[in-house]
Amino acid sequence: MARHDALTELANRVLFRERLDQRLAELERRGGSGAVLCLDLDRFKAVNDTLGHLAGDALLREIAHRLKATLRGEDIVARFGGDEFAVLLHQSDGPERAMLVAGRLIEAVQAPIILGAHEAEVGVSIGIALIPAHGDKAEVLLKRADLALYRAKDAGRNTFRFFEPAMDEEAEARRRLELDLRRALQRGEFELHYQPILDVATGTIASAEALVRWRHPSRGLVPPGAFIAAAEETGLIVPLGEWVLRAATHEARRWPEHVRVAVNVSTVQVRHGNLFPAVRAALDASGLSAERLELEITESVLMADDERASAVLHDLRSLGVRIALDDFGTGYSSLSYLRRFPFDKLKIDRSFLTEGSKAEAAAIVRAAASLGRGLGMIVTAEGVETQEQFDMAQAEGCTEVQGFLIGQPCPCGELRSRLRKSTAEPSLARQGRAHPRGR
Ligand code: C2E
Ligand code: MG
Ligand code: MG
């Protein structure tokens, strides 16, 4: 039992390793070729979540059976855990047989599966490392098949990919980035820029969004797009996010009382981090009132009906913190998210202002704005770069606008002087004109 998976009765990781080591020794003595395949089911979690654990178990057993039936007797198939499987092809004459088998495995897995009264469909992604072309050590082969698997996953469901040397380099670059990020956090190389958000009705700056940048010693100012994903994958987003919260609330304390600060919060922080205590600690340390803090989340936080995530959001809201739905319209945009959680604000993604015809942009902004307002939310148009876009956003009912026309993200000193001016300036927006870029 120590060498088999109890659920599917397939080999487990230990036995797979043993067999792989044996086969590699044989191949070294006598020559020949083989292949290691790493498999990961697509959409398994959805079946487990909707039909329950028993159905999930039955599905895994059926998949195990199908995988075995597709392979030859001398091939080894193992379950590594969860919805991960691995295959050792005893023989593979170059890539041809591996390719053929991968195609057959995909076909076998994707056929509908009857689970009691339900019918489920899952897919599988496969990464392949060839023996000896991609390595002659078990560890190397498994790692490389796994790298190829990631690539297959990226490419979409029901595909396979062979390992390529460039994948090693990318993994290496990732590792370096992770190390760099860890050090950057210790050395305090991150800084926040702030982008003003205009209240259309009053023509004054209602809030500013904190946007993190990395002041890299050799690469200069690195935008968040280059490191947030890596920080999320490695979990570093949790300490980084805590720092952002502390710095942003501290800074906002120096702004006029009516100006709020918006902080972006990653799904990882909401699901696995200690967001609630981190927010409370930042508010306590800075002395900023909770009503002046706005957290921007994306709808991915509410996907899969995550109980814990929505509990965290409700807790934050009962503190007085506002919650905004960022980048609205770019994800699944299921309207059920809007019912599942009472957002204070809807931010319409900037792609809607820039892509498609003007009439299309206006129609989408109008629909989103009336939806948001109907549910009692503030509606912000993101990415307003021209006066024409500003006029459209205003005409279609947006209550706030954000974008380069109002102001670029800027260092805290610049924003502070802008805020001092904003309270003194007469309102231009009331007459239908945006504020000039105050410098
Ligand atoms: P976001 O929250 O949607 O932030 C708005 C992004 O749009 C910012 O990019 C901003 O510079 C850009 N932007 C604003 N107005 C305009 C415009 O008129 N035209 C154009 N072309 N772009 C405009 P940035 O600073 O590069 O941030 C990118 C994303 O990185 C943010 O998107 C946000 O999702 C993420 N991010 C930034 N800071 C943090 C952070 O502290 N934590 C987390 N988790 N994510 C962050
Ligand atoms: Mg944002
Ligand atoms: Mg956004």
Coordinates of C-alpha atoms and ligand atoms in Angstrom, one line a residue:
M1 CA 0.0 0.0 0.0
A2 CA 2.9 2.3 0.6
R3 CA 3.7 2.2 -3.1
H4 CA 0.2 2.4 -4.5
D5 CA -2.5 5.1 -4.5
A6 CA -5.4 3.8 -2.4
L7 CA -8.1 5.5 -4.4
T8 CA -7.1 4.4 -7.9
E9 CA -4.8 1.5 -7.1
L10 CA -2.3 3.0 -9.5
A11 CA 1.4 3.3 -8.6
N12 CA 2.2 6.3 -6.4
R13 CA 5.0 8.7 -6.7
V14 CA 7.4 6.4 -4.8
L15 CA 6.9 3.4 -7.0
F16 CA 6.9 5.5 -10.1
R17 CA 10.4 6.9 -9.2
E18 CA 11.6 3.3 -8.5
R19 CA 10.4 2.1 -11.9
L20 CA 11.8 5.1 -13.7
D21 CA 15.2 4.7 -12.1
Q22 CA 15.2 1.0 -13.1
R23 CA 14.3 1.8 -16.6
L24 CA 16.9 4.5 -16.9
A25 CA 19.6 2.1 -15.7
E26 CA 18.4 -0.5 -18.4
L27 CA 18.4 2.1 -21.1
E28 CA 21.9 3.2 -20.2
R29 CA 23.2 -0.4 -20.4
R30 CA 21.3 -1.4 -23.6
G31 CA 20.4 1.8 -25.3
G32 CA 16.9 2.7 -26.5
S33 CA 14.4 5.4 -25.7
G34 CA 11.4 6.2 -23.6
A35 CA 9.4 9.2 -22.3
V36 CA 8.1 10.7 -19.1
L37 CA 4.6 12.3 -19.4
C38 CA 3.2 14.6 -16.7
L39 CA -0.6 14.9 -16.8
D40 CA -2.9 17.3 -15.1
L41 CA -6.7 17.3 -15.4
D42 CA -8.5 20.4 -16.5
R43 CA -11.8 21.3 -14.8
F44 CA -11.5 18.6 -12.2
K45 CA -12.0 21.1 -9.3
A46 CA -15.3 22.2 -10.9
V47 CA -16.6 18.7 -10.8
N48 CA -15.5 18.2 -7.2
D49 CA -17.0 21.5 -6.2
T50 CA -20.4 21.0 -7.9
L51 CA -21.0 17.2 -7.7
G52 CA -19.1 16.5 -4.4
H53 CA -16.2 14.5 -3.2
L54 CA -17.7 11.0 -3.9
A55 CA -18.3 12.0 -7.5
G56 CA -14.8 13.4 -7.7
D57 CA -13.4 10.1 -6.4
A58 CA -15.4 8.1 -8.9
L59 CA -14.2 10.3 -11.7
L60 CA -10.5 9.8 -10.7
R61 CA -11.0 6.1 -10.7
E62 CA -12.6 6.2 -14.1
I63 CA -9.8 8.3 -15.5
A64 CA -7.2 5.9 -14.0
H65 CA -8.9 3.1 -15.7
R66 CA -9.0 4.9 -19.0
L67 CA -5.3 5.9 -18.8
K68 CA -4.3 2.3 -18.2
A69 CA -6.5 1.0 -21.0
T70 CA -4.8 3.3 -23.4
L71 CA -1.3 2.2 -22.6
R72 CA 0.7 -1.0 -23.1
G73 CA 1.3 -3.4 -20.3
E74 CA 4.9 -2.5 -19.8
D75 CA 4.2 1.3 -19.5
I76 CA 3.7 2.6 -16.0
V77 CA 1.0 5.0 -15.0
A78 CA 0.9 6.6 -11.6
R79 CA -1.2 9.1 -9.6
F80 CA 0.9 11.7 -7.9
G81 CA -1.9 13.2 -5.9
G82 CA -5.0 15.3 -6.5
D83 CA -5.6 15.4 -10.3
E84 CA -2.0 14.8 -11.2
F85 CA -0.9 11.7 -13.0
A86 CA 2.4 10.6 -14.6
V87 CA 3.2 8.0 -17.3
L88 CA 6.4 6.3 -18.1
L89 CA 6.5 5.1 -21.7
H90 CA 8.6 2.0 -21.7
Q91 CA 9.6 2.6 -25.2
S92 CA 9.4 5.6 -27.5
D93 CA 11.1 5.7 -30.9
G94 CA 11.9 9.4 -30.7
P95 CA 9.0 11.7 -30.3
E96 CA 6.5 9.8 -32.6
R97 CA 5.1 7.3 -30.1
A98 CA 5.0 9.8 -27.3
M99 CA 3.0 12.1 -29.5
L100 CA 0.6 9.4 -30.6
V101 CA 0.1 8.2 -27.0
A102 CA -0.5 11.8 -25.7
G103 CA -3.1 12.3 -28.4
R104 CA -4.8 9.0 -27.4
L105 CA -4.7 9.9 -23.7
I106 CA -6.4 13.2 -24.3
E107 CA -9.1 11.6 -26.4
A108 CA -9.7 8.9 -23.7
V109 CA -9.9 11.5 -20.9
Q110 CA -12.2 13.9 -22.6
A111 CA -15.0 11.5 -23.4
P112 CA -18.0 12.2 -21.1
I113 CA -18.1 10.4 -17.8
I114 CA -21.3 9.2 -16.2
L115 CA -21.5 9.9 -12.5
G116 CA -24.8 8.7 -11.2
A117 CA -27.4 11.0 -12.6
H118 CA -24.8 13.4 -13.9
E119 CA -22.5 13.5 -16.9
A120 CA -19.2 15.2 -16.4
E121 CA -16.5 16.3 -18.9
V122 CA -12.9 17.0 -18.0
G123 CA -9.8 17.5 -20.0
V124 CA -6.2 16.8 -19.6
S125 CA -2.9 18.7 -20.3
I126 CA 0.2 16.8 -20.9
G127 CA 3.9 17.7 -20.7
I128 CA 6.5 15.3 -22.2
A129 CA 10.2 14.8 -21.6
L130 CA 12.0 12.3 -23.9
I131 CA 14.6 9.8 -22.8
P132 CA 17.4 10.3 -23.5
A133 CA 17.0 13.5 -25.5
H134 CA 15.8 15.6 -22.6
G135 CA 17.7 13.9 -19.8
D136 CA 18.9 10.6 -18.3
K137 CA 18.2 11.3 -14.6
A138 CA 14.7 10.9 -13.1
E139 CA 14.7 14.2 -11.4
V140 CA 15.6 16.1 -14.5
L141 CA 13.1 14.3 -16.6
L142 CA 10.3 14.9 -14.1
K143 CA 11.1 18.5 -13.8
R144 CA 11.3 19.0 -17.5
A145 CA 8.0 17.2 -18.2
D146 CA 6.5 19.4 -15.5
L147 CA 7.8 22.6 -17.2
A148 CA 6.3 21.3 -20.5
L149 CA 3.0 20.7 -18.7
Y150 CA 2.8 24.3 -17.5
R151 CA 3.2 25.3 -21.1
A152 CA 0.5 22.9 -22.2
K153 CA -1.8 24.4 -19.5
D154 CA -1.1 27.9 -20.8
A155 CA -2.0 26.8 -24.3
G156 CA -5.5 25.8 -23.2
R157 CA -7.2 22.6 -22.5
N158 CA -6.6 19.2 -24.0
T159 CA -3.1 19.8 -25.4
F160 CA 0.3 18.4 -25.0
R161 CA 3.8 20.0 -25.2
F162 CA 7.3 18.6 -25.5
F163 CA 10.0 20.0 -23.2
E164 CA 12.2 22.7 -25.0
P165 CA 15.5 24.0 -23.7
A166 CA 14.1 27.5 -23.6
M167 CA 11.8 26.4 -20.8
D168 CA 14.7 25.7 -18.5
E169 CA 16.0 29.2 -19.1
E170 CA 12.5 30.7 -18.3
A171 CA 12.3 28.7 -15.1
E172 CA 15.8 30.0 -14.2
A173 CA 14.7 33.5 -14.9
R174 CA 11.6 33.0 -12.7
R175 CA 13.8 31.7 -9.9
R176 CA 16.1 34.7 -10.2
L177 CA 13.1 37.1 -10.2
E178 CA 11.8 35.4 -7.0
L179 CA 15.1 35.8 -5.3
D180 CA 15.4 39.4 -6.5
L181 CA 11.9 40.2 -5.2
R182 CA 12.6 38.8 -1.8
R183 CA 15.7 40.9 -1.5
A184 CA 13.9 44.0 -2.8
L185 CA 11.4 43.6 -0.1
Q186 CA 14.1 43.4 2.6
R187 CA 16.0 46.4 1.1
G188 CA 12.9 48.6 0.7
E189 CA 13.1 49.0 -3.1
F190 CA 9.4 49.3 -3.6
E191 CA 7.6 52.6 -3.9
L192 CA 4.1 53.8 -4.5
H193 CA 2.9 56.2 -7.1
Y194 CA -0.6 57.7 -6.9
Q195 CA -3.1 58.4 -9.7
P196 CA -5.8 60.9 -9.0
I197 CA -9.5 60.0 -9.6
L198 CA -11.9 62.8 -10.3
D199 CA -15.5 63.2 -9.0
V200 CA -17.3 64.2 -12.2
A201 CA -20.1 66.1 -10.3
T202 CA -17.9 68.3 -8.2
G203 CA -14.8 68.4 -10.4
T204 CA -12.6 67.7 -7.4
I205 CA -10.2 64.8 -6.7
A206 CA -12.2 62.2 -4.7
S207 CA -9.4 59.7 -4.3
A208 CA -6.1 58.4 -5.5
E209 CA -5.1 54.9 -6.4
A210 CA -1.8 53.6 -5.0
L211 CA 0.2 51.8 -7.7
V212 CA 3.3 49.9 -6.7
R213 CA 6.6 50.3 -8.6
W214 CA 10.0 48.6 -8.0
R215 CA 13.0 50.9 -7.9
H216 CA 15.4 48.3 -9.2
P217 CA 19.1 49.1 -8.7
S218 CA 20.0 48.3 -12.3
R219 CA 16.7 48.0 -14.2
G220 CA 15.3 51.4 -13.1
L221 CA 11.6 51.8 -12.3
V222 CA 9.9 48.5 -13.0
P223 CA 6.1 48.5 -13.5
P224 CA 3.9 46.1 -11.6
G225 CA 3.0 44.1 -14.7
A226 CA 6.6 42.8 -14.6
F227 CA 6.5 41.4 -11.1
I228 CA 3.0 41.1 -9.6
A229 CA 2.3 37.7 -11.2
A230 CA 5.6 36.3 -9.9
A231 CA 4.9 37.7 -6.5
E232 CA 1.5 36.0 -6.5
E233 CA 2.9 32.7 -7.6
T234 CA 5.6 32.7 -4.9
G235 CA 3.3 34.0 -2.1
L236 CA 5.5 37.1 -1.8
I237 CA 2.5 39.2 -2.6
V238 CA 1.4 38.7 1.0
P239 CA 4.3 40.7 2.6
L240 CA 4.4 43.0 -0.4
G241 CA 0.7 43.7 -0.1
E242 CA 1.1 44.4 3.6
W243 CA 3.8 46.9 2.9
V244 CA 1.6 48.6 0.3
L245 CA -1.3 48.9 2.8
R246 CA 1.0 50.4 5.4
A247 CA 2.6 52.9 3.0
A248 CA -0.6 53.9 1.3
T249 CA -2.6 54.5 4.5
H250 CA 0.3 56.4 6.0
E251 CA 0.6 58.6 3.0
A252 CA -3.2 59.3 2.8
R253 CA -3.1 60.5 6.4
R254 CA -1.4 63.6 5.0
W255 CA -4.1 64.4 2.4
P256 CA -7.2 66.5 2.9
E257 CA -9.9 64.7 4.9
H258 CA -12.3 64.1 2.0
V259 CA -9.7 62.3 -0.2
R260 CA -9.7 58.6 0.0
V261 CA -6.9 56.2 -1.0
A262 CA -7.5 53.1 -3.2
V263 CA -5.2 50.0 -2.8
N264 CA -5.2 47.1 -5.1
V265 CA -5.5 43.7 -3.4
S266 CA -4.6 40.5 -5.1
T267 CA -6.8 37.4 -5.1
V268 CA -4.0 35.5 -3.3
Q269 CA -4.1 38.0 -0.4
V270 CA -7.9 37.6 0.0
R271 CA -7.9 33.8 -0.3
H272 CA -4.8 32.8 1.5
G273 CA -3.3 35.8 3.1
N274 CA -4.1 37.5 6.4
L275 CA -5.8 40.5 4.7
F276 CA -8.2 41.4 7.5
P277 CA -5.6 41.7 10.3
A278 CA -3.2 43.4 7.8
V279 CA -5.8 46.1 7.0
R280 CA -6.6 46.6 10.6
A281 CA -3.0 46.9 11.5
A282 CA -2.3 49.4 8.7
L283 CA -5.3 51.5 9.8
D284 CA -4.3 51.4 13.4
A285 CA -0.7 52.3 12.7
S286 CA -1.5 55.2 10.4
G287 CA -4.5 56.5 12.2
L288 CA -6.4 56.8 8.9
S289 CA -10.2 56.3 9.3
A290 CA -11.5 53.1 7.7
E291 CA -13.9 55.0 5.5
R292 CA -11.0 56.6 3.7
L293 CA -9.6 53.3 2.6
E294 CA -10.8 51.6 -0.6
L295 CA -9.7 48.1 -1.6
E296 CA -9.8 47.3 -5.3
I297 CA -10.4 43.6 -6.1
T298 CA -11.0 41.8 -9.3
E299 CA -13.8 39.4 -9.8
S300 CA -11.5 36.4 -9.7
V301 CA -11.7 36.8 -5.9
L302 CA -15.4 35.7 -6.0
M303 CA -15.0 33.0 -8.5
A304 CA -15.8 29.4 -7.5
D305 CA -18.1 30.9 -4.8
D306 CA -15.3 31.1 -2.3
E307 CA -17.0 31.3 1.1
R308 CA -13.9 32.4 2.9
A309 CA -13.1 35.2 0.4
S310 CA -16.6 36.7 0.7
A311 CA -16.4 36.4 4.5
V312 CA -13.2 38.4 4.5
L313 CA -14.7 41.0 2.3
H314 CA -17.8 41.3 4.6
D315 CA -15.6 41.6 7.6
L316 CA -13.6 44.4 6.0
R317 CA -16.7 46.2 5.0
S318 CA -18.0 46.0 8.6
L319 CA -14.9 47.9 9.6
G320 CA -16.0 50.7 7.3
V321 CA -13.5 49.9 4.4
R322 CA -15.0 50.3 0.9
I323 CA -14.7 47.6 -1.7
A324 CA -14.4 48.3 -5.4
L325 CA -14.6 45.9 -8.3
D326 CA -11.7 46.6 -10.5
D327 CA -11.3 46.0 -14.2
F328 CA -15.0 45.3 -14.6
G329 CA -15.8 43.7 -17.9
T330 CA -12.5 41.9 -18.5
G331 CA -13.1 38.6 -16.8
Y332 CA -16.2 36.5 -16.8
S333 CA -18.3 39.5 -15.7
S334 CA -20.9 37.2 -14.4
L335 CA -23.6 39.5 -13.0
S336 CA -24.0 37.0 -10.1
Y337 CA -20.8 38.5 -8.6
L338 CA -22.6 41.8 -8.2
R339 CA -25.3 40.1 -6.2
R340 CA -23.0 38.0 -4.2
F341 CA -21.2 41.0 -2.8
P342 CA -22.4 44.5 -2.3
F343 CA -19.6 46.5 -3.9
D344 CA -19.3 50.2 -3.2
K345 CA -17.8 50.9 -6.6
L346 CA -17.5 49.6 -10.1
K347 CA -14.5 50.4 -12.2
I348 CA -15.1 50.0 -15.9
D349 CA -11.9 48.6 -17.5
R350 CA -10.0 51.0 -19.7
S351 CA -10.2 48.6 -22.7
F352 CA -13.8 49.6 -23.2
L353 CA -12.9 53.2 -23.8
T354 CA -10.1 52.4 -26.3
E355 CA -11.2 49.3 -28.2
G356 CA -14.0 49.1 -30.8
S357 CA -15.9 52.0 -32.3
K358 CA -17.0 55.1 -30.4
A359 CA -20.6 54.0 -30.6
E360 CA -19.7 50.6 -29.2
A361 CA -17.6 52.1 -26.4
A362 CA -20.5 54.4 -25.5
A363 CA -23.0 51.6 -25.5
I364 CA -20.9 49.5 -23.1
V365 CA -20.1 52.3 -20.8
R366 CA -23.8 53.3 -20.7
A367 CA -24.9 49.8 -19.8
A368 CA -22.2 49.3 -17.2
A369 CA -22.8 52.7 -15.6
S370 CA -26.6 52.2 -15.4
L371 CA -26.1 48.7 -14.0
G372 CA -23.7 50.1 -11.3
R373 CA -25.8 53.1 -10.4
G374 CA -28.9 50.9 -10.3
L375 CA -27.2 48.9 -7.6
G376 CA -26.2 52.0 -5.7
M377 CA -22.5 51.9 -6.7
I378 CA -20.1 54.6 -7.7
V379 CA -19.1 54.0 -11.3
T380 CA -15.6 54.9 -12.4
A381 CA -14.4 55.0 -16.0
E382 CA -10.8 53.9 -16.2
G383 CA -8.2 55.0 -18.8
V384 CA -9.7 58.4 -19.8
E385 CA -7.1 59.9 -22.0
T386 CA -8.9 62.5 -24.1
Q387 CA -11.5 65.2 -23.5
E388 CA -13.8 63.3 -25.9
Q389 CA -13.6 60.2 -23.7
F390 CA -14.2 62.3 -20.7
D391 CA -17.4 63.8 -22.2
M392 CA -18.6 60.4 -23.2
A393 CA -18.0 58.9 -19.7
Q394 CA -19.9 61.8 -18.2
A395 CA -22.8 61.7 -20.7
E396 CA -23.2 58.0 -20.2
G397 CA -23.5 58.4 -16.4
C398 CA -20.1 57.6 -14.9
T399 CA -19.7 59.3 -11.5
E400 CA -15.9 59.2 -11.5
V401 CA -13.1 59.2 -14.1
Q402 CA -9.5 58.1 -13.9
G403 CA -6.9 58.3 -16.6
F404 CA -4.0 60.2 -18.1
L405 CA -6.3 63.2 -18.9
I406 CA -6.9 63.7 -15.2
G407 CA -3.4 62.7 -14.2
Q408 CA -0.7 60.1 -14.6
P409 CA 0.4 58.1 -11.6
C410 CA 3.0 60.3 -9.8
P411 CA 5.2 60.2 -6.8
C412 CA 3.6 61.2 -3.5
G413 CA 5.0 64.7 -3.3
E414 CA 3.6 65.6 -6.7
L415 CA 0.2 64.3 -5.7
R416 CA 0.2 66.3 -2.5
S417 CA 0.8 69.6 -4.2
R418 CA -1.9 68.6 -6.8
L419 CA -4.3 68.0 -4.0
R420 CA -3.5 71.4 -2.4
K421 CA -4.3 73.1 -5.7
S422 CA -7.4 71.0 -6.4
T423 CA -9.2 72.2 -3.3
A424 CA -8.4 75.8 -4.3
E425 CA -9.2 75.5 -8.1
P426 CA -12.7 76.4 -9.4
S427 CA -14.5 73.4 -10.9
L428 CA -14.1 72.9 -14.6
A429 CA -15.9 69.6 -14.8
R430 CA -19.3 71.2 -13.9
Q431 CA -19.2 73.0 -17.2
G432 CA -18.4 69.7 -18.8
R433 CA -14.6 70.1 -19.0
A434 CA -12.1 68.0 -17.2
H435 CA -9.4 69.5 -15.0
P436 CA -6.3 70.5 -16.7
R437 CA -3.3 68.4 -15.7
G438 CA -2.2 70.2 -12.6
R439 CA 1.5 70.2 -12.1
Ligands
C2E1 P1 -5.2 48.7 -12.3 O1 -5.6 48.5 -10.9 O2 -6.3 48.5 -13.3 O3 -4.5 50.1 -12.4 C1 -4.6 51.0 -13.4 C2 -3.5 50.9 -14.4 O4 -3.9 51.6 -15.5 C3 -2.2 51.5 -13.9 O5 -1.1 50.8 -14.4 C4 -2.3 52.9 -14.5 O6 -1.0 53.5 -14.7 C5 -2.9 52.6 -15.8 N1 -3.6 53.7 -16.4 C6 -4.3 54.6 -15.7 N2 -4.8 55.6 -16.5 C7 -4.5 55.2 -17.8 C8 -4.7 55.8 -19.1 O7 -5.4 56.9 -19.2 N3 -4.2 55.2 -20.1 C9 -3.4 54.1 -20.0 N4 -3.0 53.5 -21.1 N5 -3.2 53.5 -18.8 C10 -3.7 54.1 -17.7 P2 0.1 50.2 -13.6 O8 0.5 51.2 -12.5 O9 1.1 49.7 -14.6 O10 -0.6 49.0 -12.8 C11 -1.0 47.9 -13.5 C12 -1.7 47.0 -12.6 O11 -0.9 46.4 -11.6 C13 -2.9 47.6 -11.9 O12 -4.0 47.7 -12.7 C14 -3.1 46.6 -10.7 O13 -3.9 45.6 -11.1 C15 -1.7 46.1 -10.5 N6 -1.1 46.7 -9.3 C16 -0.5 47.9 -9.1 N7 -0.2 48.1 -7.9 C17 -0.6 47.0 -7.2 C18 -0.4 46.6 -5.8 O14 0.0 47.3 -4.9 N8 -1.0 45.4 -5.5 C19 -1.5 44.6 -6.4 N9 -2.0 43.4 -6.0 N10 -1.6 44.9 -7.7 C20 -1.1 46.1 -8.1
MG2 MG -6.8 49.2 -9.6
MG3 MG -8.3 48.8 -13.1

